[in-house]
Amino acid sequence: MDTARFLRTLDHEGRLLGEIAEETGPGAEVPTCPGWRMRDLLGHTGAIHRWAGAFVTGRHTSARPRDKVPDLDGEALLAWYRDGHRLLVDALAGAPSDLRCWTFLPGAGTPVAFWARRQAHETAVHRVDAEAARGAAPAAVAADPTHGFTAEFAADGIDELLRGFHARSRSRVRTPAPRVLRVRTTDVPDTAWTVRLSPEPPVTERGATAEADCELAGPAAVLYLALWNRAPVPSVSGDTALAGLWRRTSAVG
């Protein structure tokens, strides 16, 4: 996917999250984020948007902490969230292609491409959290023909998670002895990942490059949310303990 499509997705998903939050109210429980209510989801996502946007507008070339969420609630919090989302979209849309600023995942491409992609996925997953607060099952949201995810977008999100987040030293998905986990989409031809597990951070290759001890498979949109621990894995074959390991240790901090 190109940067323009990620920007359109970021715009759409962020607006939709705000609409759902307005409908449910700030006190609605978010079952996919235990202990959170809608106000927490808005605060977290709004802070991420403003943090990301500041790298683009300020051209900061080193990491910076996120600002604290302001002490707001109700309509004021929703307005703050919407303003931050708009600022991020506009900042990315107006950024020069040769912009230099900090990014944090390997193989991310240009900074503008990185932040458009990362924030599109960040916002999409949290929009599903918002949907859960009004009673929608994440797997059903992913496959919804109106507001679900395209297979292409979902497959890209899987790739970002496996070859980006879990390529970092902080990944906790590790095994005492070498094991191989396969992730395979059933609706995108020839799209799979081979995840080599060991006491070190996972090493992921595109394609079925080794015999797997366990395979996680399903439609890309549902598998995308399953790997982000928002939905059950559609199909698990082989050593199910590796699927359990993913569920227990793959949370991104």
PDB file of N, CA and C in Angstrom, residues 146-238:
ATOM      1  N   THR A 146     -18.772  -3.022   5.092  1.00  0.00           N
ATOM      2  CA  THR A 146     -18.803  -1.560   5.054  1.00  0.00           C
ATOM      3  C   THR A 146     -17.599  -0.939   5.745  1.00  0.00           C
ATOM      4  N   HIS A 147     -17.312  -1.387   6.964  1.00  0.00           N
ATOM      5  CA  HIS A 147     -16.235  -0.775   7.737  1.00  0.00           C
ATOM      6  C   HIS A 147     -15.153  -1.771   8.133  1.00  0.00           C
ATOM      7  N   GLY A 148     -15.103  -2.923   7.482  1.00  0.00           N
ATOM      8  CA  GLY A 148     -14.054  -3.883   7.776  1.00  0.00           C
ATOM      9  C   GLY A 148     -12.752  -3.518   7.088  1.00  0.00           C
ATOM     10  N   PHE A 149     -11.782  -4.401   7.192  1.00  0.00           N
ATOM     11  CA  PHE A 149     -10.467  -4.149   6.626  1.00  0.00           C
ATOM     12  C   PHE A 149     -10.290  -4.914   5.329  1.00  0.00           C
ATOM     13  N   THR A 150      -9.662  -4.288   4.363  1.00  0.00           N
ATOM     14  CA  THR A 150      -9.321  -5.025   3.156  1.00  0.00           C
ATOM     15  C   THR A 150      -8.246  -6.048   3.493  1.00  0.00           C
ATOM     16  N   ALA A 151      -8.201  -7.108   2.712  1.00  0.00           N
ATOM     17  CA  ALA A 151      -7.189  -8.137   2.938  1.00  0.00           C
ATOM     18  C   ALA A 151      -5.790  -7.551   2.784  1.00  0.00           C
ATOM     19  N   GLU A 152      -5.624  -6.620   1.847  1.00  0.00           N
ATOM     20  CA  GLU A 152      -4.313  -6.016   1.619  1.00  0.00           C
ATOM     21  C   GLU A 152      -3.855  -5.233   2.844  1.00  0.00           C
ATOM     22  N   PHE A 153      -4.744  -4.412   3.415  1.00  0.00           N
ATOM     23  CA  PHE A 153      -4.388  -3.623   4.592  1.00  0.00           C
ATOM     24  C   PHE A 153      -4.078  -4.536   5.767  1.00  0.00           C
ATOM     25  N   ALA A 154      -4.916  -5.554   5.970  1.00  0.00           N
ATOM     26  CA  ALA A 154      -4.705  -6.467   7.084  1.00  0.00           C
ATOM     27  C   ALA A 154      -3.392  -7.224   6.944  1.00  0.00           C
ATOM     28  N   ALA A 155      -3.080  -7.703   5.740  1.00  0.00           N
ATOM     29  CA  ALA A 155      -1.823  -8.418   5.525  1.00  0.00           C
ATOM     30  C   ALA A 155      -0.631  -7.503   5.803  1.00  0.00           C
ATOM     31  N   ASP A 156      -0.746  -6.237   5.429  1.00  0.00           N
ATOM     32  CA  ASP A 156       0.324  -5.290   5.727  1.00  0.00           C
ATOM     33  C   ASP A 156       0.480  -5.117   7.231  1.00  0.00           C
ATOM     34  N   GLY A 157      -0.641  -5.093   7.951  1.00  0.00           N
ATOM     35  CA  GLY A 157      -0.568  -4.966   9.402  1.00  0.00           C
ATOM     36  C   GLY A 157       0.090  -6.172  10.053  1.00  0.00           C
ATOM     37  N   ILE A 158      -0.174  -7.359   9.516  1.00  0.00           N
ATOM     38  CA  ILE A 158       0.498  -8.561  10.014  1.00  0.00           C
ATOM     39  C   ILE A 158       1.998  -8.448   9.778  1.00  0.00           C
ATOM     40  N   ASP A 159       2.364  -7.986   8.585  1.00  0.00           N
ATOM     41  CA  ASP A 159       3.780  -7.844   8.250  1.00  0.00           C
ATOM     42  C   ASP A 159       4.457  -6.834   9.179  1.00  0.00           C
ATOM     43  N   GLU A 160       3.794  -5.721   9.445  1.00  0.00           N
ATOM     44  CA  GLU A 160       4.371  -4.723  10.339  1.00  0.00           C
ATOM     45  C   GLU A 160       4.582  -5.304  11.735  1.00  0.00           C
ATOM     46  N   LEU A 161       3.616  -6.066  12.214  1.00  0.00           N
ATOM     47  CA  LEU A 161       3.709  -6.640  13.549  1.00  0.00           C
ATOM     48  C   LEU A 161       4.846  -7.661  13.636  1.00  0.00           C
ATOM     49  N   LEU A 162       4.897  -8.578  12.662  1.00  0.00           N
ATOM     50  CA  LEU A 162       5.875  -9.656  12.721  1.00  0.00           C
ATOM     51  C   LEU A 162       7.289  -9.196  12.384  1.00  0.00           C
ATOM     52  N   ARG A 163       7.428  -8.417  11.308  1.00  0.00           N
ATOM     53  CA  ARG A 163       8.766  -8.048  10.840  1.00  0.00           C
ATOM     54  C   ARG A 163       9.222  -6.695  11.368  1.00  0.00           C
ATOM     55  N   GLY A 164       8.310  -5.991  12.056  1.00  0.00           N
ATOM     56  CA  GLY A 164       8.651  -4.716  12.652  1.00  0.00           C
ATOM     57  C   GLY A 164       8.720  -4.811  14.168  1.00  0.00           C
ATOM     58  N   PHE A 165       7.561  -4.867  14.821  1.00  0.00           N
ATOM     59  CA  PHE A 165       7.529  -4.879  16.281  1.00  0.00           C
ATOM     60  C   PHE A 165       8.289  -6.062  16.877  1.00  0.00           C
ATOM     61  N   HIS A 166       8.068  -7.258  16.324  1.00  0.00           N
ATOM     62  CA  HIS A 166       8.689  -8.429  16.932  1.00  0.00           C
ATOM     63  C   HIS A 166      10.065  -8.758  16.371  1.00  0.00           C
ATOM     64  N   ALA A 167      10.632  -7.829  15.622  1.00  0.00           N
ATOM     65  CA  ALA A 167      12.039  -7.917  15.261  1.00  0.00           C
ATOM     66  C   ALA A 167      12.899  -7.159  16.273  1.00  0.00           C
ATOM     67  N   ARG A 168      12.253  -6.457  17.181  1.00  0.00           N
ATOM     68  CA  ARG A 168      12.983  -5.640  18.139  1.00  0.00           C
ATOM     69  C   ARG A 168      13.404  -6.461  19.353  1.00  0.00           C
ATOM     70  N   SER A 169      14.420  -5.998  20.056  1.00  0.00           N
ATOM     71  CA  SER A 169      14.949  -6.730  21.211  1.00  0.00           C
ATOM     72  C   SER A 169      13.929  -6.833  22.331  1.00  0.00           C
ATOM     73  N   ARG A 170      12.955  -5.948  22.369  1.00  0.00           N
ATOM     74  CA  ARG A 170      11.986  -5.980  23.462  1.00  0.00           C
ATOM     75  C   ARG A 170      10.903  -7.034  23.286  1.00  0.00           C
ATOM     76  N   SER A 171      10.838  -7.699  22.132  1.00  0.00           N
ATOM     77  CA  SER A 171       9.835  -8.740  21.947  1.00  0.00           C
ATOM     78  C   SER A 171      10.052  -9.854  22.975  1.00  0.00           C
ATOM     79  N   ARG A 172       8.957 -10.295  23.589  1.00  0.00           N
ATOM     80  CA  ARG A 172       9.034 -11.353  24.601  1.00  0.00           C
ATOM     81  C   ARG A 172       8.612 -12.713  24.043  1.00  0.00           C
ATOM     82  N   VAL A 173       8.363 -12.805  22.758  1.00  0.00           N
ATOM     83  CA  VAL A 173       7.959 -14.084  22.152  1.00  0.00           C
ATOM     84  C   VAL A 173       9.218 -14.911  21.923  1.00  0.00           C
ATOM     85  N   ARG A 174       9.534 -15.761  22.883  1.00  0.00           N
ATOM     86  CA  ARG A 174      10.789 -16.509  22.835  1.00  0.00           C
ATOM     87  C   ARG A 174      10.559 -17.936  23.339  1.00  0.00           C
ATOM     88  N   THR A 175      11.400 -18.841  22.890  1.00  0.00           N
ATOM     89  CA  THR A 175      11.322 -20.239  23.305  1.00  0.00           C
ATOM     90  C   THR A 175      12.704 -20.700  23.756  1.00  0.00           C
ATOM     91  N   PRO A 176      12.767 -21.636  24.707  1.00  0.00           N
ATOM     92  CA  PRO A 176      14.077 -22.115  25.171  1.00  0.00           C
ATOM     93  C   PRO A 176      14.888 -22.778  24.060  1.00  0.00           C
ATOM     94  N   ALA A 177      14.212 -23.510  23.181  1.00  0.00           N
ATOM     95  CA  ALA A 177      14.870 -24.178  22.056  1.00  0.00           C
ATOM     96  C   ALA A 177      14.260 -23.660  20.757  1.00  0.00           C
ATOM     97  N   PRO A 178      14.964 -23.755  19.644  1.00  0.00           N
ATOM     98  CA  PRO A 178      14.423 -23.238  18.373  1.00  0.00           C
ATOM     99  C   PRO A 178      13.105 -23.906  17.992  1.00  0.00           C
ATOM    100  N   ARG A 179      12.142 -23.088  17.613  1.00  0.00           N
ATOM    101  CA  ARG A 179      10.856 -23.554  17.109  1.00  0.00           C
ATOM    102  C   ARG A 179      10.480 -22.668  15.926  1.00  0.00           C
ATOM    103  N   VAL A 180       9.534 -23.139  15.119  1.00  0.00           N
ATOM    104  CA  VAL A 180       9.118 -22.373  13.947  1.00  0.00           C
ATOM    105  C   VAL A 180       7.601 -22.217  13.969  1.00  0.00           C
ATOM    106  N   LEU A 181       7.161 -20.972  13.870  1.00  0.00           N
ATOM    107  CA  LEU A 181       5.744 -20.636  13.802  1.00  0.00           C
ATOM    108  C   LEU A 181       5.438 -20.108  12.408  1.00  0.00           C
ATOM    109  N   ARG A 182       4.402 -20.631  11.798  1.00  0.00           N
ATOM    110  CA  ARG A 182       3.963 -20.128  10.496  1.00  0.00           C
ATOM    111  C   ARG A 182       2.689 -19.309  10.679  1.00  0.00           C
ATOM    112  N   VAL A 183       2.619 -18.189   9.992  1.00  0.00           N
ATOM    113  CA  VAL A 183       1.406 -17.370   9.922  1.00  0.00           C
ATOM    114  C   VAL A 183       0.998 -17.312   8.458  1.00  0.00           C
ATOM    115  N   ARG A 184      -0.245 -17.679   8.176  1.00  0.00           N
ATOM    116  CA  ARG A 184      -0.662 -17.777   6.762  1.00  0.00           C
ATOM    117  C   ARG A 184      -2.059 -17.220   6.581  1.00  0.00           C
ATOM    118  N   THR A 185      -2.222 -16.345   5.596  1.00  0.00           N
ATOM    119  CA  THR A 185      -3.552 -15.851   5.249  1.00  0.00           C
ATOM    120  C   THR A 185      -4.199 -16.807   4.251  1.00  0.00           C
ATOM    121  N   THR A 186      -5.496 -16.990   4.396  1.00  0.00           N
ATOM    122  CA  THR A 186      -6.205 -17.918   3.512  1.00  0.00           C
ATOM    123  C   THR A 186      -6.904 -17.221   2.358  1.00  0.00           C
ATOM    124  N   ASP A 187      -6.874 -15.903   2.340  1.00  0.00           N
ATOM    125  CA  ASP A 187      -7.574 -15.179   1.272  1.00  0.00           C
ATOM    126  C   ASP A 187      -6.654 -14.277   0.458  1.00  0.00           C
ATOM    127  N   VAL A 188      -5.368 -14.273   0.765  1.00  0.00           N
ATOM    128  CA  VAL A 188      -4.388 -13.539  -0.030  1.00  0.00           C
ATOM    129  C   VAL A 188      -3.399 -14.581  -0.552  1.00  0.00           C
ATOM    130  N   PRO A 189      -3.422 -14.885  -1.835  1.00  0.00           N
ATOM    131  CA  PRO A 189      -2.587 -15.966  -2.364  1.00  0.00           C
ATOM    132  C   PRO A 189      -1.101 -15.777  -2.047  1.00  0.00           C
ATOM    133  N   ASP A 190      -0.480 -16.872  -1.672  1.00  0.00           N
ATOM    134  CA  ASP A 190       0.978 -16.905  -1.465  1.00  0.00           C
ATOM    135  C   ASP A 190       1.448 -15.880  -0.433  1.00  0.00           C
ATOM    136  N   THR A 191       0.631 -15.665   0.594  1.00  0.00           N
ATOM    137  CA  THR A 191       1.019 -14.721   1.640  1.00  0.00           C
ATOM    138  C   THR A 191       1.158 -15.467   2.958  1.00  0.00           C
ATOM    139  N   ALA A 192       2.401 -15.623   3.388  1.00  0.00           N
ATOM    140  CA  ALA A 192       2.696 -16.319   4.634  1.00  0.00           C
ATOM    141  C   ALA A 192       3.982 -15.753   5.215  1.00  0.00           C
ATOM    142  N   TRP A 193       4.189 -16.029   6.496  1.00  0.00           N
ATOM    143  CA  TRP A 193       5.399 -15.605   7.190  1.00  0.00           C
ATOM    144  C   TRP A 193       5.926 -16.786   7.991  1.00  0.00           C
ATOM    145  N   THR A 194       7.227 -16.935   8.034  1.00  0.00           N
ATOM    146  CA  THR A 194       7.879 -17.953   8.839  1.00  0.00           C
ATOM    147  C   THR A 194       8.581 -17.250   9.994  1.00  0.00           C
ATOM    148  N   VAL A 195       8.156 -17.555  11.212  1.00  0.00           N
ATOM    149  CA  VAL A 195       8.673 -16.888  12.406  1.00  0.00           C
ATOM    150  C   VAL A 195       9.559 -17.882  13.150  1.00  0.00           C
ATOM    151  N   ARG A 196      10.840 -17.617  13.184  1.00  0.00           N
ATOM    152  CA  ARG A 196      11.795 -18.502  13.860  1.00  0.00           C
ATOM    153  C   ARG A 196      11.956 -18.030  15.304  1.00  0.00           C
ATOM    154  N   LEU A 197      11.561 -18.900  16.214  1.00  0.00           N
ATOM    155  CA  LEU A 197      11.593 -18.582  17.638  1.00  0.00           C
ATOM    156  C   LEU A 197      12.792 -19.249  18.301  1.00  0.00           C
ATOM    157  N   SER A 198      13.318 -18.573  19.315  1.00  0.00           N
ATOM    158  CA  SER A 198      14.496 -19.062  20.030  1.00  0.00           C
ATOM    159  C   SER A 198      14.614 -18.238  21.307  1.00  0.00           C
ATOM    160  N   PRO A 199      15.690 -18.391  22.073  1.00  0.00           N
ATOM    161  CA  PRO A 199      15.874 -17.504  23.231  1.00  0.00           C
ATOM    162  C   PRO A 199      16.133 -16.049  22.842  1.00  0.00           C
ATOM    163  N   GLU A 200      16.390 -15.810  21.570  1.00  0.00           N
ATOM    164  CA  GLU A 200      16.622 -14.450  21.059  1.00  0.00           C
ATOM    165  C   GLU A 200      15.321 -13.885  20.480  1.00  0.00           C
ATOM    166  N   PRO A 201      15.299 -12.599  20.091  1.00  0.00           N
ATOM    167  CA  PRO A 201      14.092 -12.042  19.463  1.00  0.00           C
ATOM    168  C   PRO A 201      13.711 -12.836  18.219  1.00  0.00           C
ATOM    169  N   PRO A 202      12.428 -12.938  17.910  1.00  0.00           N
ATOM    170  CA  PRO A 202      11.993 -13.682  16.722  1.00  0.00           C
ATOM    171  C   PRO A 202      12.620 -13.116  15.449  1.00  0.00           C
ATOM    172  N   VAL A 203      12.841 -14.016  14.497  1.00  0.00           N
ATOM    173  CA  VAL A 203      13.316 -13.622  13.171  1.00  0.00           C
ATOM    174  C   VAL A 203      12.260 -14.083  12.174  1.00  0.00           C
ATOM    175  N   THR A 204      11.666 -13.140  11.460  1.00  0.00           N
ATOM    176  CA  THR A 204      10.559 -13.453  10.562  1.00  0.00           C
ATOM    177  C   THR A 204      10.964 -13.238   9.118  1.00  0.00           C
ATOM    178  N   GLU A 205      10.624 -14.218   8.292  1.00  0.00           N
ATOM    179  CA  GLU A 205      10.861 -14.145   6.856  1.00  0.00           C
ATOM    180  C   GLU A 205       9.521 -14.254   6.151  1.00  0.00           C
ATOM    181  N   ARG A 206       9.382 -13.550   5.051  1.00  0.00           N
ATOM    182  CA  ARG A 206       8.192 -13.720   4.231  1.00  0.00           C
ATOM    183  C   ARG A 206       8.246 -15.073   3.524  1.00  0.00           C
ATOM    184  N   GLY A 207       7.088 -15.704   3.425  1.00  0.00           N
ATOM    185  CA  GLY A 207       7.007 -16.977   2.728  1.00  0.00           C
ATOM    186  C   GLY A 207       7.120 -18.159   3.671  1.00  0.00           C
ATOM    187  N   ALA A 208       6.825 -19.337   3.150  1.00  0.00           N
ATOM    188  CA  ALA A 208       6.944 -20.586   3.903  1.00  0.00           C
ATOM    189  C   ALA A 208       8.344 -21.131   3.674  1.00  0.00           C
ATOM    190  N   THR A 209       9.290 -20.646   4.444  1.00  0.00           N
ATOM    191  CA  THR A 209      10.701 -20.943   4.184  1.00  0.00           C
ATOM    192  C   THR A 209      11.244 -22.073   5.047  1.00  0.00           C
ATOM    193  N   ALA A 210      10.436 -22.637   5.935  1.00  0.00           N
ATOM    194  CA  ALA A 210      10.883 -23.744   6.773  1.00  0.00           C
ATOM    195  C   ALA A 210       9.673 -24.529   7.243  1.00  0.00           C
ATOM    196  N   GLU A 211       9.872 -25.769   7.594  1.00  0.00           N
ATOM    197  CA  GLU A 211       8.785 -26.586   8.139  1.00  0.00           C
ATOM    198  C   GLU A 211       8.366 -26.014   9.491  1.00  0.00           C
ATOM    199  N   ALA A 212       7.067 -25.866   9.693  1.00  0.00           N
ATOM    200  CA  ALA A 212       6.565 -25.204  10.891  1.00  0.00           C
ATOM    201  C   ALA A 212       6.145 -26.203  11.958  1.00  0.00           C
ATOM    202  N   ASP A 213       6.390 -25.836  13.224  1.00  0.00           N
ATOM    203  CA  ASP A 213       5.879 -26.616  14.356  1.00  0.00           C
ATOM    204  C   ASP A 213       4.418 -26.286  14.631  1.00  0.00           C
ATOM    205  N   CYS A 214       4.002 -25.083  14.259  1.00  0.00           N
ATOM    206  CA  CYS A 214       2.626 -24.636  14.469  1.00  0.00           C
ATOM    207  C   CYS A 214       2.278 -23.634  13.383  1.00  0.00           C
ATOM    208  N   GLU A 215       1.032 -23.682  12.912  1.00  0.00           N
ATOM    209  CA  GLU A 215       0.578 -22.701  11.916  1.00  0.00           C
ATOM    210  C   GLU A 215      -0.671 -22.001  12.421  1.00  0.00           C
ATOM    211  N   LEU A 216      -0.663 -20.690  12.312  1.00  0.00           N
ATOM    212  CA  LEU A 216      -1.832 -19.853  12.583  1.00  0.00           C
ATOM    213  C   LEU A 216      -2.344 -19.378  11.234  1.00  0.00           C
ATOM    214  N   ALA A 217      -3.608 -19.642  10.933  1.00  0.00           N
ATOM    215  CA  ALA A 217      -4.116 -19.327   9.596  1.00  0.00           C
ATOM    216  C   ALA A 217      -5.518 -18.769   9.686  1.00  0.00           C
ATOM    217  N   GLY A 218      -5.917 -18.039   8.626  1.00  0.00           N
ATOM    218  CA  GLY A 218      -7.263 -17.506   8.536  1.00  0.00           C
ATOM    219  C   GLY A 218      -7.320 -16.346   7.574  1.00  0.00           C
ATOM    220  N   PRO A 219      -8.521 -15.808   7.333  1.00  0.00           N
ATOM    221  CA  PRO A 219      -8.638 -14.610   6.505  1.00  0.00           C
ATOM    222  C   PRO A 219      -7.786 -13.488   7.079  1.00  0.00           C
ATOM    223  N   ALA A 220      -7.153 -12.714   6.212  1.00  0.00           N
ATOM    224  CA  ALA A 220      -6.189 -11.711   6.668  1.00  0.00           C
ATOM    225  C   ALA A 220      -6.766 -10.762   7.701  1.00  0.00           C
ATOM    226  N   ALA A 221      -7.986 -10.287   7.489  1.00  0.00           N
ATOM    227  CA  ALA A 221      -8.555  -9.281   8.389  1.00  0.00           C
ATOM    228  C   ALA A 221      -8.759  -9.832   9.793  1.00  0.00           C
ATOM    229  N   VAL A 222      -9.207 -11.085   9.892  1.00  0.00           N
ATOM    230  CA  VAL A 222      -9.434 -11.686  11.206  1.00  0.00           C
ATOM    231  C   VAL A 222      -8.100 -12.082  11.842  1.00  0.00           C
ATOM    232  N   LEU A 223      -7.183 -12.611  11.037  1.00  0.00           N
ATOM    233  CA  LEU A 223      -5.874 -12.996  11.555  1.00  0.00           C
ATOM    234  C   LEU A 223      -5.114 -11.775  12.069  1.00  0.00           C
ATOM    235  N   TYR A 224      -5.257 -10.666  11.384  1.00  0.00           N
ATOM    236  CA  TYR A 224      -4.648  -9.392  11.807  1.00  0.00           C
ATOM    237  C   TYR A 224      -5.047  -9.054  13.242  1.00  0.00           C
ATOM    238  N   LEU A 225      -6.336  -9.108  13.523  1.00  0.00           N
ATOM    239  CA  LEU A 225      -6.798  -8.788  14.870  1.00  0.00           C
ATOM    240  C   LEU A 225      -6.433  -9.878  15.863  1.00  0.00           C
ATOM    241  N   ALA A 226      -6.399 -11.131  15.404  1.00  0.00           N
ATOM    242  CA  ALA A 226      -6.009 -12.218  16.295  1.00  0.00           C
ATOM    243  C   ALA A 226      -4.566 -12.040  16.767  1.00  0.00           C
ATOM    244  N   LEU A 227      -3.685 -11.642  15.853  1.00  0.00           N
ATOM    245  CA  LEU A 227      -2.288 -11.460  16.221  1.00  0.00           C
ATOM    246  C   LEU A 227      -2.085 -10.247  17.121  1.00  0.00           C
ATOM    247  N   TRP A 228      -3.017  -9.299  17.057  1.00  0.00           N
ATOM    248  CA  TRP A 228      -3.011  -8.182  18.004  1.00  0.00           C
ATOM    249  C   TRP A 228      -3.818  -8.530  19.259  1.00  0.00           C
ATOM    250  N   ASN A 229      -4.178  -9.803  19.408  1.00  0.00           N
ATOM    251  CA  ASN A 229      -4.884 -10.309  20.594  1.00  0.00           C
ATOM    252  C   ASN A 229      -6.236  -9.641  20.806  1.00  0.00           C
ATOM    253  N   ARG A 230      -6.908  -9.353  19.684  1.00  0.00           N
ATOM    254  CA  ARG A 230      -8.261  -8.798  19.754  1.00  0.00           C
ATOM    255  C   ARG A 230      -9.323  -9.840  19.392  1.00  0.00           C
ATOM    256  N   ALA A 231      -8.924 -10.957  18.815  1.00  0.00           N
ATOM    257  CA  ALA A 231      -9.878 -11.973  18.351  1.00  0.00           C
ATOM    258  C   ALA A 231      -9.201 -13.335  18.419  1.00  0.00           C
ATOM    259  N   PRO A 232      -9.982 -14.414  18.472  1.00  0.00           N
ATOM    260  CA  PRO A 232      -9.380 -15.748  18.441  1.00  0.00           C
ATOM    261  C   PRO A 232      -8.723 -16.013  17.089  1.00  0.00           C
ATOM    262  N   VAL A 233      -7.669 -16.821  17.098  1.00  0.00           N
ATOM    263  CA  VAL A 233      -7.053 -17.244  15.838  1.00  0.00           C
ATOM    264  C   VAL A 233      -8.028 -18.169  15.120  1.00  0.00           C
ATOM    265  N   PRO A 234      -8.360 -17.899  13.848  1.00  0.00           N
ATOM    266  CA  PRO A 234      -9.342 -18.729  13.155  1.00  0.00           C
ATOM    267  C   PRO A 234      -8.976 -20.206  13.095  1.00  0.00           C
ATOM    268  N   SER A 235      -7.694 -20.517  12.836  1.00  0.00           N
ATOM    269  CA  SER A 235      -7.279 -21.910  12.689  1.00  0.00           C
ATOM    270  C   SER A 235      -5.869 -22.087  13.241  1.00  0.00           C
ATOM    271  N   VAL A 236      -5.711 -23.082  14.115  1.00  0.00           N
ATOM    272  CA  VAL A 236      -4.401 -23.415  14.679  1.00  0.00           C
ATOM    273  C   VAL A 236      -4.134 -24.877  14.392  1.00  0.00           C
ATOM    274  N   SER A 237      -2.990 -25.181  13.797  1.00  0.00           N
ATOM    275  CA  SER A 237      -2.610 -26.562  13.552  1.00  0.00           C
ATOM    276  C   SER A 237      -1.196 -26.793  14.066  1.00  0.00           C
ATOM    277  N   GLY A 238      -0.905 -28.051  14.425  1.00  0.00           N
ATOM    278  CA  GLY A 238       0.400 -28.358  14.978  1.00  0.00           C
ATOM    279  C   GLY A 238       0.424 -28.152  16.477  1.00  0.00           C
TER     280      GLY A 238
END
